[in-house]
PDB file of C-alpha atoms in Angstrom:
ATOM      1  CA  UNK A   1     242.718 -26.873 112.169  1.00 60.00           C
ATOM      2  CA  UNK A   2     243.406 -29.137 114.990  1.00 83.00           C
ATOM      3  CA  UNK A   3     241.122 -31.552 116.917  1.00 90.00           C
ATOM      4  CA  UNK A   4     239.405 -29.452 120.089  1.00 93.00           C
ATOM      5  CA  UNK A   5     239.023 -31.669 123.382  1.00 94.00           C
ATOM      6  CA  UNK A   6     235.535 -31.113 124.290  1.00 96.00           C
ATOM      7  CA  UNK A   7     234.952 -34.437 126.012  1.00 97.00           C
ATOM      8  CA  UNK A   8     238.232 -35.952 127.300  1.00 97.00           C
ATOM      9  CA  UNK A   9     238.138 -39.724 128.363  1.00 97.00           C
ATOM     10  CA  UNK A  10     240.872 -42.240 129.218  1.00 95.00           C
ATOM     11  CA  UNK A  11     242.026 -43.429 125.481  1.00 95.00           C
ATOM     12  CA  UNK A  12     239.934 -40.801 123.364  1.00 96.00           C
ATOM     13  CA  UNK A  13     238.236 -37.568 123.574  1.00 97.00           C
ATOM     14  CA  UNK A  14     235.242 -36.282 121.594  1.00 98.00           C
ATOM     15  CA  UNK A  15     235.667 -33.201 119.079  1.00 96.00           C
ATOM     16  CA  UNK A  16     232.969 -31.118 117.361  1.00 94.00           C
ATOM     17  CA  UNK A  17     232.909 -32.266 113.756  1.00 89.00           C
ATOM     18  CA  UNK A  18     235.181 -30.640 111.604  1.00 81.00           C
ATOM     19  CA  UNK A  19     234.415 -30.125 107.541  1.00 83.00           C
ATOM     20  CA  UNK A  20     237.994 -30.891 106.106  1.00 88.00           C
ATOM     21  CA  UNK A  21     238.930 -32.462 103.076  1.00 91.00           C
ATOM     22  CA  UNK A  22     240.890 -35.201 105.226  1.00 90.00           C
ATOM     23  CA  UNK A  23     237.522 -35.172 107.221  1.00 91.00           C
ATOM     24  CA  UNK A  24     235.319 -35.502 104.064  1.00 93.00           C
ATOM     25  CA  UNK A  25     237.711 -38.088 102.707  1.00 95.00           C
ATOM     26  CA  UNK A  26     237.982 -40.730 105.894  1.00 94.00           C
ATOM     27  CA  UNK A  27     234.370 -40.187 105.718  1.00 93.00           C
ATOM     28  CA  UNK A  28     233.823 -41.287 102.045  1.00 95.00           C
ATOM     29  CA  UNK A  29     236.195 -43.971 102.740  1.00 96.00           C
ATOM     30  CA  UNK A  30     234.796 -45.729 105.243  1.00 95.00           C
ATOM     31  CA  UNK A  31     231.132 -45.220 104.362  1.00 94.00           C
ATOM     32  CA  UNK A  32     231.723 -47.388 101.270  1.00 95.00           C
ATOM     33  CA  UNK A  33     233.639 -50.169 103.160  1.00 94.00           C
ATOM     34  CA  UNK A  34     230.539 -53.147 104.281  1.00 94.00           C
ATOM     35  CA  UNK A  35     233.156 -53.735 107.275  1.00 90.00           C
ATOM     36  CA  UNK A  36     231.782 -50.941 108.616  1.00 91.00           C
ATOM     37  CA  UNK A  37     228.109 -49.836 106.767  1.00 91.00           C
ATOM     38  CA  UNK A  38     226.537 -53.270 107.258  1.00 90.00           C
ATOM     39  CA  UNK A  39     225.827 -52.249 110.724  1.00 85.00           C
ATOM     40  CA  UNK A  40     225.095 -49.221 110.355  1.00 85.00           C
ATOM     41  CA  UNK A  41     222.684 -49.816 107.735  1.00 81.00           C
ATOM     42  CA  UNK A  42     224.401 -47.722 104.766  1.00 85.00           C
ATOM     43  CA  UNK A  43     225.451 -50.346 102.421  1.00 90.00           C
ATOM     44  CA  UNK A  44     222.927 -49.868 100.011  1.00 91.00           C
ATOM     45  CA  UNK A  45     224.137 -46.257  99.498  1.00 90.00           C
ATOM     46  CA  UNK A  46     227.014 -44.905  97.631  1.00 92.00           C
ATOM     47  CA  UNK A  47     228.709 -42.622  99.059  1.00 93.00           C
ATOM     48  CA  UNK A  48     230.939 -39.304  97.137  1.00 95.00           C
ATOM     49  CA  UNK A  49     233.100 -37.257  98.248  1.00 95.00           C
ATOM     50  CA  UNK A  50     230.774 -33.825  97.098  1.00 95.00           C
ATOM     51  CA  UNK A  51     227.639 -36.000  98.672  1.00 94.00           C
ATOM     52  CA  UNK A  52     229.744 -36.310 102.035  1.00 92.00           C
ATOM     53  CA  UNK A  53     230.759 -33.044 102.259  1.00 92.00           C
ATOM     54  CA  UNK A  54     227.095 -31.549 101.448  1.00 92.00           C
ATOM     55  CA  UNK A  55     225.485 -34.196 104.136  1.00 89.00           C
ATOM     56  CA  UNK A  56     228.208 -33.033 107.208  1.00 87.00           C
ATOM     57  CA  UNK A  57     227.955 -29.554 106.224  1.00 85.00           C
ATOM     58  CA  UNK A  58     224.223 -29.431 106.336  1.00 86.00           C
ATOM     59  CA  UNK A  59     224.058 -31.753 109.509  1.00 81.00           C
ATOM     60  CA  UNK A  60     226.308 -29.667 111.241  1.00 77.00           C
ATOM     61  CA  UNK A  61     223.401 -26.630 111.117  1.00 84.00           C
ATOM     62  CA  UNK A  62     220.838 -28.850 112.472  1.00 89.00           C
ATOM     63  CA  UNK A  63     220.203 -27.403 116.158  1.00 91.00           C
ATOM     64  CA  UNK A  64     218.799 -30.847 116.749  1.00 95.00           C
ATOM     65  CA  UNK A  65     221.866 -33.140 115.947  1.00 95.00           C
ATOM     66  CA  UNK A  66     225.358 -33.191 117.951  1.00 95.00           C
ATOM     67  CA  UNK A  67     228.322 -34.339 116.212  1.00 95.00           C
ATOM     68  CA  UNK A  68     231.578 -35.409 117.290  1.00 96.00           C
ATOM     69  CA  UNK A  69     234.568 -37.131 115.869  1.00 96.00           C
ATOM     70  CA  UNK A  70     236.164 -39.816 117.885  1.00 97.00           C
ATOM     71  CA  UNK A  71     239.764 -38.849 118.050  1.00 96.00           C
ATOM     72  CA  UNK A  72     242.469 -41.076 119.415  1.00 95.00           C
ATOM     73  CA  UNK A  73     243.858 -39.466 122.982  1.00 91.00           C
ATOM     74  CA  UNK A  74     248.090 -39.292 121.998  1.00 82.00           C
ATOM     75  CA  UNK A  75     250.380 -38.129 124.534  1.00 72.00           C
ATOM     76  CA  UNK A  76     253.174 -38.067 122.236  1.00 70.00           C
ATOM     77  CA  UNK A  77     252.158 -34.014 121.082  1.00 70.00           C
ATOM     78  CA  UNK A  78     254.672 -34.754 117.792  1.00 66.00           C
ATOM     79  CA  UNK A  79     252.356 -37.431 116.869  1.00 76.00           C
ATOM     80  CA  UNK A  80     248.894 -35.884 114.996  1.00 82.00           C
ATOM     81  CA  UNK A  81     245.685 -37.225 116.509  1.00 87.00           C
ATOM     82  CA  UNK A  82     243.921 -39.896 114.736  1.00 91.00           C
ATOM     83  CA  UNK A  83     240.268 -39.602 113.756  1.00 94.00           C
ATOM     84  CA  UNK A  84     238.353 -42.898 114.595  1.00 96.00           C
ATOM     85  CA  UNK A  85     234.574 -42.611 114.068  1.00 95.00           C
ATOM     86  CA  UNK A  86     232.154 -40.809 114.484  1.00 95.00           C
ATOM     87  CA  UNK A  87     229.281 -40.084 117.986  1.00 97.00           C
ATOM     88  CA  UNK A  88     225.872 -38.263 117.502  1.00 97.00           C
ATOM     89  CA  UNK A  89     222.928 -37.072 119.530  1.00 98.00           C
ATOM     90  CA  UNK A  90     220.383 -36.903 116.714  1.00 96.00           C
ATOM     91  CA  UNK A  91     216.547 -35.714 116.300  1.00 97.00           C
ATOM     92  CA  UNK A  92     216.955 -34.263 120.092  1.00 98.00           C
ATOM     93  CA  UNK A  93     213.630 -33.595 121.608  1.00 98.00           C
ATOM     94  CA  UNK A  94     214.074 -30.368 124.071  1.00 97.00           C
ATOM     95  CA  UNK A  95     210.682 -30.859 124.942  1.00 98.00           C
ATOM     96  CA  UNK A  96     210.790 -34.195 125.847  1.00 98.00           C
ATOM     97  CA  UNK A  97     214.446 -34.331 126.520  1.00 98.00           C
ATOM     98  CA  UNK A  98     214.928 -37.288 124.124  1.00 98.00           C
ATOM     99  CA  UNK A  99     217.820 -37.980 121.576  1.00 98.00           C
ATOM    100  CA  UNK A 100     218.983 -41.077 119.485  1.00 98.00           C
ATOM    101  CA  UNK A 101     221.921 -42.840 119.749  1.00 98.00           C
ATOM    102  CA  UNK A 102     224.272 -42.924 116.385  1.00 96.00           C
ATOM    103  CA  UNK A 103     228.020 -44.294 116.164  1.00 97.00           C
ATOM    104  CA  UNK A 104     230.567 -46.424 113.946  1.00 94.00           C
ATOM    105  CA  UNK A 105     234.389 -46.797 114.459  1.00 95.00           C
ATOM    106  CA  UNK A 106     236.048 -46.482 110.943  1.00 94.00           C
ATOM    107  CA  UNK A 107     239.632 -47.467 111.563  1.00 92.00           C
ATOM    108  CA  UNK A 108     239.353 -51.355 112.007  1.00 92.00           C
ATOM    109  CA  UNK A 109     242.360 -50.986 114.082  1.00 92.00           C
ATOM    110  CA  UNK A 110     240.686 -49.445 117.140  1.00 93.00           C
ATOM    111  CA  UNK A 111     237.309 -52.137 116.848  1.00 92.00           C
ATOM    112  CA  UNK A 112     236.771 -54.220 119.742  1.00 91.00           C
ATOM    113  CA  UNK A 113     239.070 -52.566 121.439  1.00 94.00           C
ATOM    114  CA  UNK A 114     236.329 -50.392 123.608  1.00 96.00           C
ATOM    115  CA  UNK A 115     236.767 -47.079 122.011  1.00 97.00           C
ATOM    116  CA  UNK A 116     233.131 -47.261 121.122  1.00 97.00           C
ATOM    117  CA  UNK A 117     232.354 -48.262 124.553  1.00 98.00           C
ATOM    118  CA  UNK A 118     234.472 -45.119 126.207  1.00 98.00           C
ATOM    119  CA  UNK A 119     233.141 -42.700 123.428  1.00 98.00           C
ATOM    120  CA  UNK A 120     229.083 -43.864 124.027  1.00 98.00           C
ATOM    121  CA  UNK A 121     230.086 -43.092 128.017  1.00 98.00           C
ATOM    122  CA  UNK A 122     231.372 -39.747 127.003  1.00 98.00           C
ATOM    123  CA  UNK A 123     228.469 -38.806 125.138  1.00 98.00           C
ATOM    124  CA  UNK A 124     225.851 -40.463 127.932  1.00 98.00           C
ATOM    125  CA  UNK A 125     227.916 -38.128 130.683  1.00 98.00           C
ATOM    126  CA  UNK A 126     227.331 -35.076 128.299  1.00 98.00           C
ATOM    127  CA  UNK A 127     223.999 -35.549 127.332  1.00 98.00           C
ATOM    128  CA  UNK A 128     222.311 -36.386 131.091  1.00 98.00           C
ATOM    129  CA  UNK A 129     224.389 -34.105 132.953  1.00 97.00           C
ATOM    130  CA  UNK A 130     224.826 -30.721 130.565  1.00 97.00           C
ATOM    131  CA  UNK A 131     221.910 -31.351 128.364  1.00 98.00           C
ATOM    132  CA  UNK A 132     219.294 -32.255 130.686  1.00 98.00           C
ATOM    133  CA  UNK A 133     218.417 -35.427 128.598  1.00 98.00           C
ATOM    134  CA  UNK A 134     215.917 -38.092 130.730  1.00 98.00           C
ATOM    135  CA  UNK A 135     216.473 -40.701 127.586  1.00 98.00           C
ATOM    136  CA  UNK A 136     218.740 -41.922 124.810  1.00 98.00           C
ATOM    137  CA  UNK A 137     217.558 -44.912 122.574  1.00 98.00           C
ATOM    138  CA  UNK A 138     219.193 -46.410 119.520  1.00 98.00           C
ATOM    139  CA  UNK A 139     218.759 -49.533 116.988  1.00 97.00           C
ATOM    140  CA  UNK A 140     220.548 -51.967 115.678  1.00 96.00           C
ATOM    141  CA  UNK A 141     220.732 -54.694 113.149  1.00 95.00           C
ATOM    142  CA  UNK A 142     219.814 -57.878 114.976  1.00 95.00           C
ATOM    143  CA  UNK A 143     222.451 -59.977 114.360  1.00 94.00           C
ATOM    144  CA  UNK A 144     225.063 -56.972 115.770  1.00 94.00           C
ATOM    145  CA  UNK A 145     226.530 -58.812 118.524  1.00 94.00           C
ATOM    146  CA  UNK A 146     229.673 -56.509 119.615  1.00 93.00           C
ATOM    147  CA  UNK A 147     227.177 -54.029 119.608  1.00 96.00           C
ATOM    148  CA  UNK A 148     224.155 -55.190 121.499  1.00 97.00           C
ATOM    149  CA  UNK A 149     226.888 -56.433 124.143  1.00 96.00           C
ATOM    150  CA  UNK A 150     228.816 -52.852 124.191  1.00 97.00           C
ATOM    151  CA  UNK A 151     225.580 -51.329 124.902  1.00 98.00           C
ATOM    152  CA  UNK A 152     224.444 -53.457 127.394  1.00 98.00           C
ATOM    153  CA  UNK A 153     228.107 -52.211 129.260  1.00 97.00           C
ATOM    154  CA  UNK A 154     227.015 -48.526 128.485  1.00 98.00           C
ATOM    155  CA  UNK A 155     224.065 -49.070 130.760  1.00 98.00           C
ATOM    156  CA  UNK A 156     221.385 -49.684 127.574  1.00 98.00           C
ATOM    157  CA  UNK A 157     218.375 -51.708 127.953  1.00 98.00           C
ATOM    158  CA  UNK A 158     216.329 -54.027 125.570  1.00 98.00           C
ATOM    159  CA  UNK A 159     213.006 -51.953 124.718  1.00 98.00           C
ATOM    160  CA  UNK A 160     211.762 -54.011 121.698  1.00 98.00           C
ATOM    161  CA  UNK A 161     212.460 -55.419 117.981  1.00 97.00           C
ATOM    162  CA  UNK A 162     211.096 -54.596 114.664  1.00 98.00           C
ATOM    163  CA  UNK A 163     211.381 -58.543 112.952  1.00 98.00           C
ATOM    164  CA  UNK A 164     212.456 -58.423 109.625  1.00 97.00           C
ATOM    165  CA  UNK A 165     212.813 -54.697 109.333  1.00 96.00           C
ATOM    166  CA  UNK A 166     216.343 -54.732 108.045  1.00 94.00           C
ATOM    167  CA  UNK A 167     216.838 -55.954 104.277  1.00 94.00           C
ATOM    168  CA  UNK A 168     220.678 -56.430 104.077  1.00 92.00           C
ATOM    169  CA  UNK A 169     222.756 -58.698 101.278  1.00 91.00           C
ATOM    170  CA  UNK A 170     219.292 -60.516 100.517  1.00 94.00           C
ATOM    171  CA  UNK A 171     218.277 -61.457 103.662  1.00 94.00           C
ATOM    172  CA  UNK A 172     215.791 -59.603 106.392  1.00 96.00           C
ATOM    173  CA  UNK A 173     216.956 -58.948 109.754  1.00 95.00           C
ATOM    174  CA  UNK A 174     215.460 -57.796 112.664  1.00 96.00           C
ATOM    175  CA  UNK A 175     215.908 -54.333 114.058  1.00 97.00           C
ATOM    176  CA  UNK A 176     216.760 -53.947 118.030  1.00 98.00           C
ATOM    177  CA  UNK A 177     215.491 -50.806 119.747  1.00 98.00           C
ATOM    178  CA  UNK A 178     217.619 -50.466 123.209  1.00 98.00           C
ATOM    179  CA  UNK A 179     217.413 -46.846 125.573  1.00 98.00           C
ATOM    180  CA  UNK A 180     218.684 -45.332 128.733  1.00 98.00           C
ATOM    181  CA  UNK A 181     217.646 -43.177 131.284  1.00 98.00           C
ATOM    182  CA  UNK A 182     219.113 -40.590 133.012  1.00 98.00           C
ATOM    183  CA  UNK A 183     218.183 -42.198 136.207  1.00 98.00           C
ATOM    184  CA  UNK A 184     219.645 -45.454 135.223  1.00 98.00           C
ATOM    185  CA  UNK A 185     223.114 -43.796 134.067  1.00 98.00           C
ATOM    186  CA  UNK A 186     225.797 -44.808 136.256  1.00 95.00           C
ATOM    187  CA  UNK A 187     229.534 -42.910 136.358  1.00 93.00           C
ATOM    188  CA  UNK A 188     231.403 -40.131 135.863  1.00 94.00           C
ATOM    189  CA  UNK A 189     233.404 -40.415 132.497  1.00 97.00           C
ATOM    190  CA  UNK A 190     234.238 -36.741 131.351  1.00 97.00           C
ATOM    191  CA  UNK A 191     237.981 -36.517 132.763  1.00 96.00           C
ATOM    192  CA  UNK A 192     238.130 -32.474 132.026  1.00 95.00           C
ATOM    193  CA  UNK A 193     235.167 -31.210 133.683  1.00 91.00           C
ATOM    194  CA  UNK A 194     235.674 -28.282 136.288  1.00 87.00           C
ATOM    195  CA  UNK A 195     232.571 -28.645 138.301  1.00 82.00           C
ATOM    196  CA  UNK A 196     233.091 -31.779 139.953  1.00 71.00           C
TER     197      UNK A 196
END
């Protein structure tokens, strides 16, 4: 099954998860590499194939959690789009029209490159302007750097730290809580909406 362009941006567009065995297996992959669980505080898990393909399954029928794959935007239509990451809305609050923040870039190639950046904006555009969220917050290992600073671009705001929260290669780190408001949300980002 191909890729579906839900949320189209400049370099990458945003596509409901899909549960493939390609999926399943970039997945796996990349949730064992410390390049990219450090900071997302996984490392201390290992992650199977069967366990990665139960937890996306069973996330996907949460009515609380949106999930999209970060998929490289190709002109060339002979060249198959490449999955990047992963962007979720999670524990959304309908009531309170609150969600969390969750993302990691897999392919090393496309970090630091603002992919994350363009794919947070994507989601921010969707979430305040179709879902009626008023905030988004996240956290973050303290010493995340690229990622404090690539939130700070997306608009985010320092809200508060958790000191020594984060146990991580035998060391404590702090955990940084950063949020959003609708109000404070500034652009348009979704390139393929029809209502303009």
């Amino acid at each position: 099954m191909e890729y579906v362009k839900k949320l189209v941006g400049n370099k990458l567009f945003l596509s409901p998860k899909i549960v493939s065995n390609e999926e399943i297996e970039l997945f796996t992959m990349w949730l064992n590499d410390f390049q990219v669980t450090d900071y997302i505080g996984r490392s201390s898990q290992i992650v199977t194939y069967n366990g990665e393909k139960e937890y996306l399954e069973n996330d996907d029928k949460n009515p609380n959690n949106i999930n999209f794959n970060i998929i490289e935007l190709n002109k060339n239509k002979l060249i198959k789009p490449r999955l990047l990451g992963s962007i979720s809305l999670k524990d959304i609050n309908w009531i309170n029209r609150s969600a969390e923040l969750g993302i990691f870039i897999g392919d090393k190639e496309f970090r630091g490159k603002g992919y994350g950046t363009e794919a947070i904006q994507l989601l921010l555009d969707y979430g305040f302007r179709y879902l009626n969220l008023n905030s988004v917050t996240l956290a973050l290992l303290g010493v995340n750097e690229r990622a404090y600073n690539c939130y700070l671009k997306c608009g985010f705001k320092y809200s508060g730290r958790d000191r020594n929260a984060i146990f991580l290669n035998g060391c404590y780190y702090d955990k940084i809580h950063m949020d959003i408001l609708a109000s404070e949300f500034k652009g348009e980002f979704i390139r393929n909406k029809n209502v303009k």
